[in-house]
Coordinates of C-alpha atoms and ligand atoms in Angstrom, one line a residue:
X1 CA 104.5 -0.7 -73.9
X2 CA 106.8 -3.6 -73.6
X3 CA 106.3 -4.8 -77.4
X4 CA 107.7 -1.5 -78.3
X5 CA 111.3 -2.0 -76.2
X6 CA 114.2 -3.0 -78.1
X7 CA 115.2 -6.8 -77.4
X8 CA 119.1 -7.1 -76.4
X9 CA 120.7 -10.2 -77.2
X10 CA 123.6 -11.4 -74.7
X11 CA 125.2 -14.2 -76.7
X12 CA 127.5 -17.1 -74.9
X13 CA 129.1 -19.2 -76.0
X14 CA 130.1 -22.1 -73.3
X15 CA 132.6 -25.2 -73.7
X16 CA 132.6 -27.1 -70.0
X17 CA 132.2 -24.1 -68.3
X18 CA 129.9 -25.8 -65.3
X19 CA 131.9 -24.0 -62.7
X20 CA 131.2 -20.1 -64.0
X21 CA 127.4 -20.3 -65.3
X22 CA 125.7 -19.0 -62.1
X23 CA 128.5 -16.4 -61.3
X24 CA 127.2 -15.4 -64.6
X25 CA 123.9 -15.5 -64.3
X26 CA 123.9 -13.6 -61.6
X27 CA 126.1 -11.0 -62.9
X28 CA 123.7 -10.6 -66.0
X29 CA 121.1 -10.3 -64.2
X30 CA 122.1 -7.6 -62.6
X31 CA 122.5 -5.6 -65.7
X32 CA 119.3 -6.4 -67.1
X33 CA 117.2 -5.8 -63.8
X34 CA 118.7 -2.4 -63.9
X35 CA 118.5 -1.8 -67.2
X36 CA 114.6 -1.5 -67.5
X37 CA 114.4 0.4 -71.0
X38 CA 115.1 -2.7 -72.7
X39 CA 113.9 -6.7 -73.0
X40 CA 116.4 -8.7 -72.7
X41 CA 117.2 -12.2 -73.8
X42 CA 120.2 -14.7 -72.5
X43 CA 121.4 -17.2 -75.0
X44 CA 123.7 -19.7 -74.1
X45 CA 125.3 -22.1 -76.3
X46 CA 126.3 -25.5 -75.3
X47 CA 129.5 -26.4 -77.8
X48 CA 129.0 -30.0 -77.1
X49 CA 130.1 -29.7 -73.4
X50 CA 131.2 -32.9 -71.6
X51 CA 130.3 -31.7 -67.9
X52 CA 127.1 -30.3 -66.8
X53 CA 127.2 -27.4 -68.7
X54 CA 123.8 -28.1 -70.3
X55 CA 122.0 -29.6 -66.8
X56 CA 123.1 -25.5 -65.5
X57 CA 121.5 -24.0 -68.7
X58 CA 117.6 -25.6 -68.5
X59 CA 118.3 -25.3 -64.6
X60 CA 118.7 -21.6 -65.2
X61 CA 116.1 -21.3 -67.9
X62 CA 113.1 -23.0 -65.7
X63 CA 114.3 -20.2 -63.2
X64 CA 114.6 -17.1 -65.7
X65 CA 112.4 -17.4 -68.7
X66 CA 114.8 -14.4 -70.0
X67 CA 117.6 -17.1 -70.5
X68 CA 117.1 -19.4 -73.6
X69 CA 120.1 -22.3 -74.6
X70 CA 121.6 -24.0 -77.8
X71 CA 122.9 -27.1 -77.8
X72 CA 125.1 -28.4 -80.4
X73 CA 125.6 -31.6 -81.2
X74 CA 129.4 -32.1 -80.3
X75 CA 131.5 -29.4 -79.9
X76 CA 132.4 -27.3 -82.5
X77 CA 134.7 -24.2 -81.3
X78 CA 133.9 -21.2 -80.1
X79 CA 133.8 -19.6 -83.8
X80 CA 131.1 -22.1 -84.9
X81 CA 129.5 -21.6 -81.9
X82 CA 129.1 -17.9 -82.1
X83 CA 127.8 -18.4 -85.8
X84 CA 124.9 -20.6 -84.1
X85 CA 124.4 -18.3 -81.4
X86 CA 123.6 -15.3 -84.4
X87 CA 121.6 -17.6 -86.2
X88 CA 119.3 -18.2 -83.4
X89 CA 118.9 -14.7 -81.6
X90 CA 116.2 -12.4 -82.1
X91 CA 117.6 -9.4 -80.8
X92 CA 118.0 -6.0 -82.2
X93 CA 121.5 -5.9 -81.1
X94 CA 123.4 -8.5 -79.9
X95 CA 126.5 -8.5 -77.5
X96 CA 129.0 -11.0 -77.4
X97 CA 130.8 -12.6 -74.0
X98 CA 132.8 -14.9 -72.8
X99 CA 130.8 -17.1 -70.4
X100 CA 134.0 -17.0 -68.1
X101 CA 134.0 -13.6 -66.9
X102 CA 136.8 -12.6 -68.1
X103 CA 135.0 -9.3 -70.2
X104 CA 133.1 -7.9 -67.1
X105 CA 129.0 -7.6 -68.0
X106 CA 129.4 -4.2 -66.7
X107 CA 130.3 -3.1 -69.6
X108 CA 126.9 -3.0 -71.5
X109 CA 125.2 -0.5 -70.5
X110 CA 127.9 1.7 -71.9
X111 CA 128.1 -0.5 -75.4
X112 CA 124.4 0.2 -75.5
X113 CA 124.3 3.5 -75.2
X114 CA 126.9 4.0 -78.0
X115 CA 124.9 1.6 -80.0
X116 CA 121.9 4.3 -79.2
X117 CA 123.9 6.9 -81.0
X118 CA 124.2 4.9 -84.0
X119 CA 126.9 2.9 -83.6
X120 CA 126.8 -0.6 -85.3
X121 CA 129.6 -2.3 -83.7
X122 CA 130.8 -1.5 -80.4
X123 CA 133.9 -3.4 -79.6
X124 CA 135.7 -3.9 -75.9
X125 CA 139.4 -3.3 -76.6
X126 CA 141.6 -5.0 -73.4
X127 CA 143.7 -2.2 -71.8
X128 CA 145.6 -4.6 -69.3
X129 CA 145.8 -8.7 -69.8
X130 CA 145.4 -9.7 -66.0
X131 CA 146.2 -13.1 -65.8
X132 CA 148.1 -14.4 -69.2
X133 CA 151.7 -15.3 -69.3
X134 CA 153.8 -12.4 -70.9
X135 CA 154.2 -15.5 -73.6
X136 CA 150.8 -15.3 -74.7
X137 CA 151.3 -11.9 -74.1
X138 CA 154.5 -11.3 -76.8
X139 CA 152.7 -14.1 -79.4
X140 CA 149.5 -12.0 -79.4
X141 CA 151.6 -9.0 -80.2
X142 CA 154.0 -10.5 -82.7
X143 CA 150.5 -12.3 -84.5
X144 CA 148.7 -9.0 -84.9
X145 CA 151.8 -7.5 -86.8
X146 CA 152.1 -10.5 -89.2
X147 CA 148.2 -10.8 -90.2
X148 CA 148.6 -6.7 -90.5
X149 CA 151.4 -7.1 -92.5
X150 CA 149.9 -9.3 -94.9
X151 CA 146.2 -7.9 -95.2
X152 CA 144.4 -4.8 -96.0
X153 CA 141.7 -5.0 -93.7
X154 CA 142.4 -3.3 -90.5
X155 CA 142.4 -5.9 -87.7
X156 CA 141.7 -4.5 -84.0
X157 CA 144.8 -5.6 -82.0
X158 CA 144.2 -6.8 -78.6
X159 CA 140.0 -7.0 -79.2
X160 CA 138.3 -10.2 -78.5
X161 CA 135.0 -11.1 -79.7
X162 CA 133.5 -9.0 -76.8
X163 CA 130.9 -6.5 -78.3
X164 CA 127.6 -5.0 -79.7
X165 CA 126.2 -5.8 -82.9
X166 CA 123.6 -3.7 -84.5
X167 CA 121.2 -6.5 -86.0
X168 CA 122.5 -5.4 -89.5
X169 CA 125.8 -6.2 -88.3
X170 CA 124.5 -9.8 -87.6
X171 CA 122.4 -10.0 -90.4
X172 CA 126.2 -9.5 -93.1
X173 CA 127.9 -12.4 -90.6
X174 CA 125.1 -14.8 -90.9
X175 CA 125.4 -14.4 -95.0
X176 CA 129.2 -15.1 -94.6
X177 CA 128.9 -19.0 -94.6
X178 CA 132.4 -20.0 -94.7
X179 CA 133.5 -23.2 -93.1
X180 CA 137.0 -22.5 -91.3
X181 CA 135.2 -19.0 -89.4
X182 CA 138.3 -16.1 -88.5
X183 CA 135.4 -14.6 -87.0
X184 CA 137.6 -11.1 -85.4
X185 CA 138.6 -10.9 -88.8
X186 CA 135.4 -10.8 -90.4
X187 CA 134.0 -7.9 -87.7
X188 CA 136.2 -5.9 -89.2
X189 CA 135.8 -7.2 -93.1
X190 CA 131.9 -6.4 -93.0
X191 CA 132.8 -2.7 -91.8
X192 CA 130.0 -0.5 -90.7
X193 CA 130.3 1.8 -88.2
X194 CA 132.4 0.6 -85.2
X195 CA 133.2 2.5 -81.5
X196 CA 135.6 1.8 -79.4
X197 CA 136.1 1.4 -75.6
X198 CA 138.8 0.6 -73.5
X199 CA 138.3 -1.9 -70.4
X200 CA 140.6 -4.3 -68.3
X201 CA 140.2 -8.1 -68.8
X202 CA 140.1 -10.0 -65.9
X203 CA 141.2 -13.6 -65.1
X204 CA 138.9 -15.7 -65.8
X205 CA 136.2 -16.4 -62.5
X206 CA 136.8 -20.2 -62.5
X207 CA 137.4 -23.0 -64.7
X208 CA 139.9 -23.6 -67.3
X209 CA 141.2 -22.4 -70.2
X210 CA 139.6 -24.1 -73.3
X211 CA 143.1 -22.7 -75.5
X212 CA 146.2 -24.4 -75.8
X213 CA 149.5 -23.4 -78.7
X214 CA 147.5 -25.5 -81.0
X215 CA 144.5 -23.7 -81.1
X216 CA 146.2 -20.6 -81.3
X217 CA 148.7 -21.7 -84.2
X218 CA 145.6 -23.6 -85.9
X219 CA 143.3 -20.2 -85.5
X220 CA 146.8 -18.3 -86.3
X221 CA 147.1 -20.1 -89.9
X222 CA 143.1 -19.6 -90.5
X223 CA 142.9 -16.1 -89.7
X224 CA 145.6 -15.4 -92.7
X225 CA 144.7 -18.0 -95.3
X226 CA 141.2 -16.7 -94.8
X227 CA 141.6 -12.9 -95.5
X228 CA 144.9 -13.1 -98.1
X229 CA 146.6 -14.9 -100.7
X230 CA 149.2 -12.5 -100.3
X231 CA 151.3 -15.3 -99.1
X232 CA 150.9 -17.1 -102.4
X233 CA 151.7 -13.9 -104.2
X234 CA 154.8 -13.8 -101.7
X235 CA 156.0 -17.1 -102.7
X236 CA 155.7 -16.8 -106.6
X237 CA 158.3 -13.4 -106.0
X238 CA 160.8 -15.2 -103.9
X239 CA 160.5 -18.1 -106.4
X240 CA 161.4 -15.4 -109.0
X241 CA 164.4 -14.1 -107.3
X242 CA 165.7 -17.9 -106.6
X243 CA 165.2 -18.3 -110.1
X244 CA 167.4 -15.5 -111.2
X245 CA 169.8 -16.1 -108.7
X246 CA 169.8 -19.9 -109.9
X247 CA 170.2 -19.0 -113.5
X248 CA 173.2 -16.5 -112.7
X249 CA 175.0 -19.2 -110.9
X250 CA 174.1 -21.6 -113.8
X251 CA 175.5 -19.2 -116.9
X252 CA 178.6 -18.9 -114.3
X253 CA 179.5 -23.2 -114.1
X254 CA 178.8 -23.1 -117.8
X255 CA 180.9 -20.6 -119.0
X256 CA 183.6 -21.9 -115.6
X257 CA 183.6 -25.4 -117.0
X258 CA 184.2 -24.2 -120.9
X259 CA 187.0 -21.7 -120.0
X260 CA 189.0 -24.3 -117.2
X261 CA 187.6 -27.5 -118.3
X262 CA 185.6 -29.7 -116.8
X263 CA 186.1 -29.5 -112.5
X264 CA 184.6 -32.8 -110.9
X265 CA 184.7 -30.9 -106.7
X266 CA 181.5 -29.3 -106.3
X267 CA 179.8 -31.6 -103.5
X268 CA 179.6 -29.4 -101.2
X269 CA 177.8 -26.3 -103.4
X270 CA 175.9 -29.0 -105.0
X271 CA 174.5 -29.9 -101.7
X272 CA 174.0 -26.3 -100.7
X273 CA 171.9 -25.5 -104.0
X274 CA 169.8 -29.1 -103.5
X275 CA 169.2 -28.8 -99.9
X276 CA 168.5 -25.3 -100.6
X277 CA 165.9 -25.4 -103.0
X278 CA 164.0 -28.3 -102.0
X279 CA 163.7 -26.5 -98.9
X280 CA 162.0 -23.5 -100.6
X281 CA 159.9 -25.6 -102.7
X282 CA 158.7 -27.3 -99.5
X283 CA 157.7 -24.3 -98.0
X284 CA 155.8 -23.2 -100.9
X285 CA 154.1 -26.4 -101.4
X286 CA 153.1 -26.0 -97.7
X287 CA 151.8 -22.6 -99.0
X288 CA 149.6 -23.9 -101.5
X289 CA 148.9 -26.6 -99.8
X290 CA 146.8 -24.5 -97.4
X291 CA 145.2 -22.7 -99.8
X292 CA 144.1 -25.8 -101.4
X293 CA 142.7 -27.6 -97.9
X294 CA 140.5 -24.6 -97.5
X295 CA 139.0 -24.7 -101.0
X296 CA 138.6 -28.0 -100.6
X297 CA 136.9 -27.5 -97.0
X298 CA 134.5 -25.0 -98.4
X299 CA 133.6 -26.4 -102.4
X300 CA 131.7 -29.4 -99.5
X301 CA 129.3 -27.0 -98.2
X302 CA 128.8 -29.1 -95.2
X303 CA 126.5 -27.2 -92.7
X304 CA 128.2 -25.5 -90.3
X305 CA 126.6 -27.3 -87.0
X306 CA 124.2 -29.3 -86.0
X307 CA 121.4 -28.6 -83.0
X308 CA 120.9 -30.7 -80.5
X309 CA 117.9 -28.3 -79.0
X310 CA 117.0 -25.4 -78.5
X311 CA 115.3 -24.3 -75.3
X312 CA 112.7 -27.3 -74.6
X313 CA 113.0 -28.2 -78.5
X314 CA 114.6 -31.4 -80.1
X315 CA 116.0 -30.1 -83.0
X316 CA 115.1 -32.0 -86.3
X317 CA 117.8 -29.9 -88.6
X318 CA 115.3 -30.6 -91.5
X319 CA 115.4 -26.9 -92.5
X320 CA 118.6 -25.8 -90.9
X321 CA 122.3 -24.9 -92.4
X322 CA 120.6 -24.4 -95.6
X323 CA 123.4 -23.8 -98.4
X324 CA 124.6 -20.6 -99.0
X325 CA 122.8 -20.2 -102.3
X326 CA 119.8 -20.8 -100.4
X327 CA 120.1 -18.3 -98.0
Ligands
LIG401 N1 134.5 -21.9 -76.0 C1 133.6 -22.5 -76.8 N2 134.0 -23.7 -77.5 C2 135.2 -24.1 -77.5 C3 136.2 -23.4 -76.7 C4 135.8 -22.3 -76.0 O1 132.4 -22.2 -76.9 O2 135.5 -25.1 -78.1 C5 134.1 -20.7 -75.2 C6 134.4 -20.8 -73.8 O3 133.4 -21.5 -73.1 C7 134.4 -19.3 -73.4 C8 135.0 -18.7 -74.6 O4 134.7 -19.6 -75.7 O5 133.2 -18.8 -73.1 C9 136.4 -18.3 -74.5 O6 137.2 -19.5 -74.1 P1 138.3 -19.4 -73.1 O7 138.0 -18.5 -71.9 O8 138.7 -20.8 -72.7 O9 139.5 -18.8 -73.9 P2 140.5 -17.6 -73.5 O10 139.7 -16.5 -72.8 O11 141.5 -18.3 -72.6 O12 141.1 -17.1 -74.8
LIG402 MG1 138.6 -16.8 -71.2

């Protein structure tokens, strides 16, 4: 009987988060004591954590042969390290979480059962934000509108990476090798059939924060540059409209100078159209400028991680992060 149950995949990843791992053990293994129709499988990866994040995992792992741990070789961020995580699982749907607590395991039984009913891609949309400032609170809010205002695809708003994947699902993000990962964006950009439900995220159990303003702005910048150039195409209209502008003003000093001779005042509108357009043209430079660090980031092809190990295994990385064309 048991090689016929379908294996679940609880995927986490973990960035010094010594303080949480047994509150979270303990909290999954709840769920997949109770939840008997179904093998489960734990796998925690180690984003190059600097406490004893990794001492916790092969602790937990000699107890519970159920968990299994990836350890990267320094830390990458959470988006790389949910890329490794999909690479390595086995399961026939994987779910997502935060090792923190802060989406409440609870929750799976009820993403599974949607997932039963065909469902690819159950996502965890937060009804309340217990325990953020209302400034990460307004920023959230005000980010969703731009990236929605620039792209097509429809972004969830207020939808973390807590959720169920239908192995196809993980199968499409495992082809998508890009480098700088906006990995909520790309849940949405492979499609597939996606559910919704509505839960309350908590503070998180213990530890701290891994996020700070830069982060954000950094993941901010990524998530648009990855899924539009409509900024570019933004920039070549209002250069177009300065231009006009420009050339209005220009036929107006020409035809100014000719009919009253030649008027040496002008400083002050001279400044005004330098400062002016070198500001623009900075700001569009910027523009491309982005555009061009991310070509350049992906034309390398570097792998996206390294392995440290995997459950009792050294990693060699002879056959991993194969390039795309290989894949
Ligand atoms: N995380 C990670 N690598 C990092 C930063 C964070 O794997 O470089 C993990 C972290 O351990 C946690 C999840 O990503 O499981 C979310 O991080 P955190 O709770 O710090 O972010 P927040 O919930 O405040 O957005
Ligand atoms: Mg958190």
């Amino acid at each position: 009987m048991d090689g016929e149950k379908k294996l679940i995949t609880i995927l986490v990843p973990a960035y010094n988060e010594q303080e949480v791992l047994d509150m979270l053990y303990e909290r999954l293994k709840k769920i997949m004591d109770e939840n008997t129709k179904y093998d489960f499988e734990v796998l925690l990866v180690n984003d190059g954590s600097s406490d004893n994040t990794l001492a916790l995992m092969q602790e937990l792992r000699k107890k519970d042969k159920r968990i299994c741990y990836l350890s990267l070789s320094r830390n990458f961020g959470k988006e790389t390290a949910m890329i490794a995580g999909l690479d390595y699982c086995n399961g026939d749907a994987v779910i997502i979480i935060d090792a923190d607590l802060q989406d409440p395991p609870e929750l799976i039984p009820e993403m599974i059962k949607y997932w039963e009913e065909g469902y690819d891609d159950v996502y965890a949309k937060r009804r309340s934000r217990k325990g953020e400032t209302w400034l990460k609170k307004f920023t959230s809010t005000m980010y969703y509108k731009v990236l929605q205002a620039f792209t097509k695809i429809q972004i969830q708003k207020d939808t973390g990476d807590f959720r169920l994947l239908d192995r196809r699902c993980v199968e499409a993000l495992k082809s998508i090798r890009e480098s700088q990962r906006y990995t909520k964006g790309l849940f949405s950009w492979i499609g597939y059939n996606k559910k919704e439900i509505l839960y309350d995220r908590d503070p998180r159990a213990a530890g701290k924060t891994k996020w700070n303003y830069k982060n954000l702005i950094n993941l901010s910048i990524d998530g648009i540059t990855s899924f539009t150039t409509s900024p570019l195409r933004w920039s070549a209209i209002l250069g177009i409209l300065v231009s006009i502008v420009g050339f209005i003003y220009m036929i107006y000093i020409i035809i100014k100078t000719i009919v009253s001779g030649v008027d040496v005042p002008g400083y002050a509108s001279t400044m005004v159209v330098i400062l002016f357009l070198g500001g623009i043209q900075l700001i569009f430079l910027g523009v491309i400028g982005e555009y061009l660090g991310r070509a350049f980031y992906e034309t390398k092809q570097r792998p996206l991680y390294f392995i440290d190990r995997y459950n009792e295994q050294k990693e060699t990385n002879k056959n991993l992060n194969k390039p795309r064309n290989l894949l």
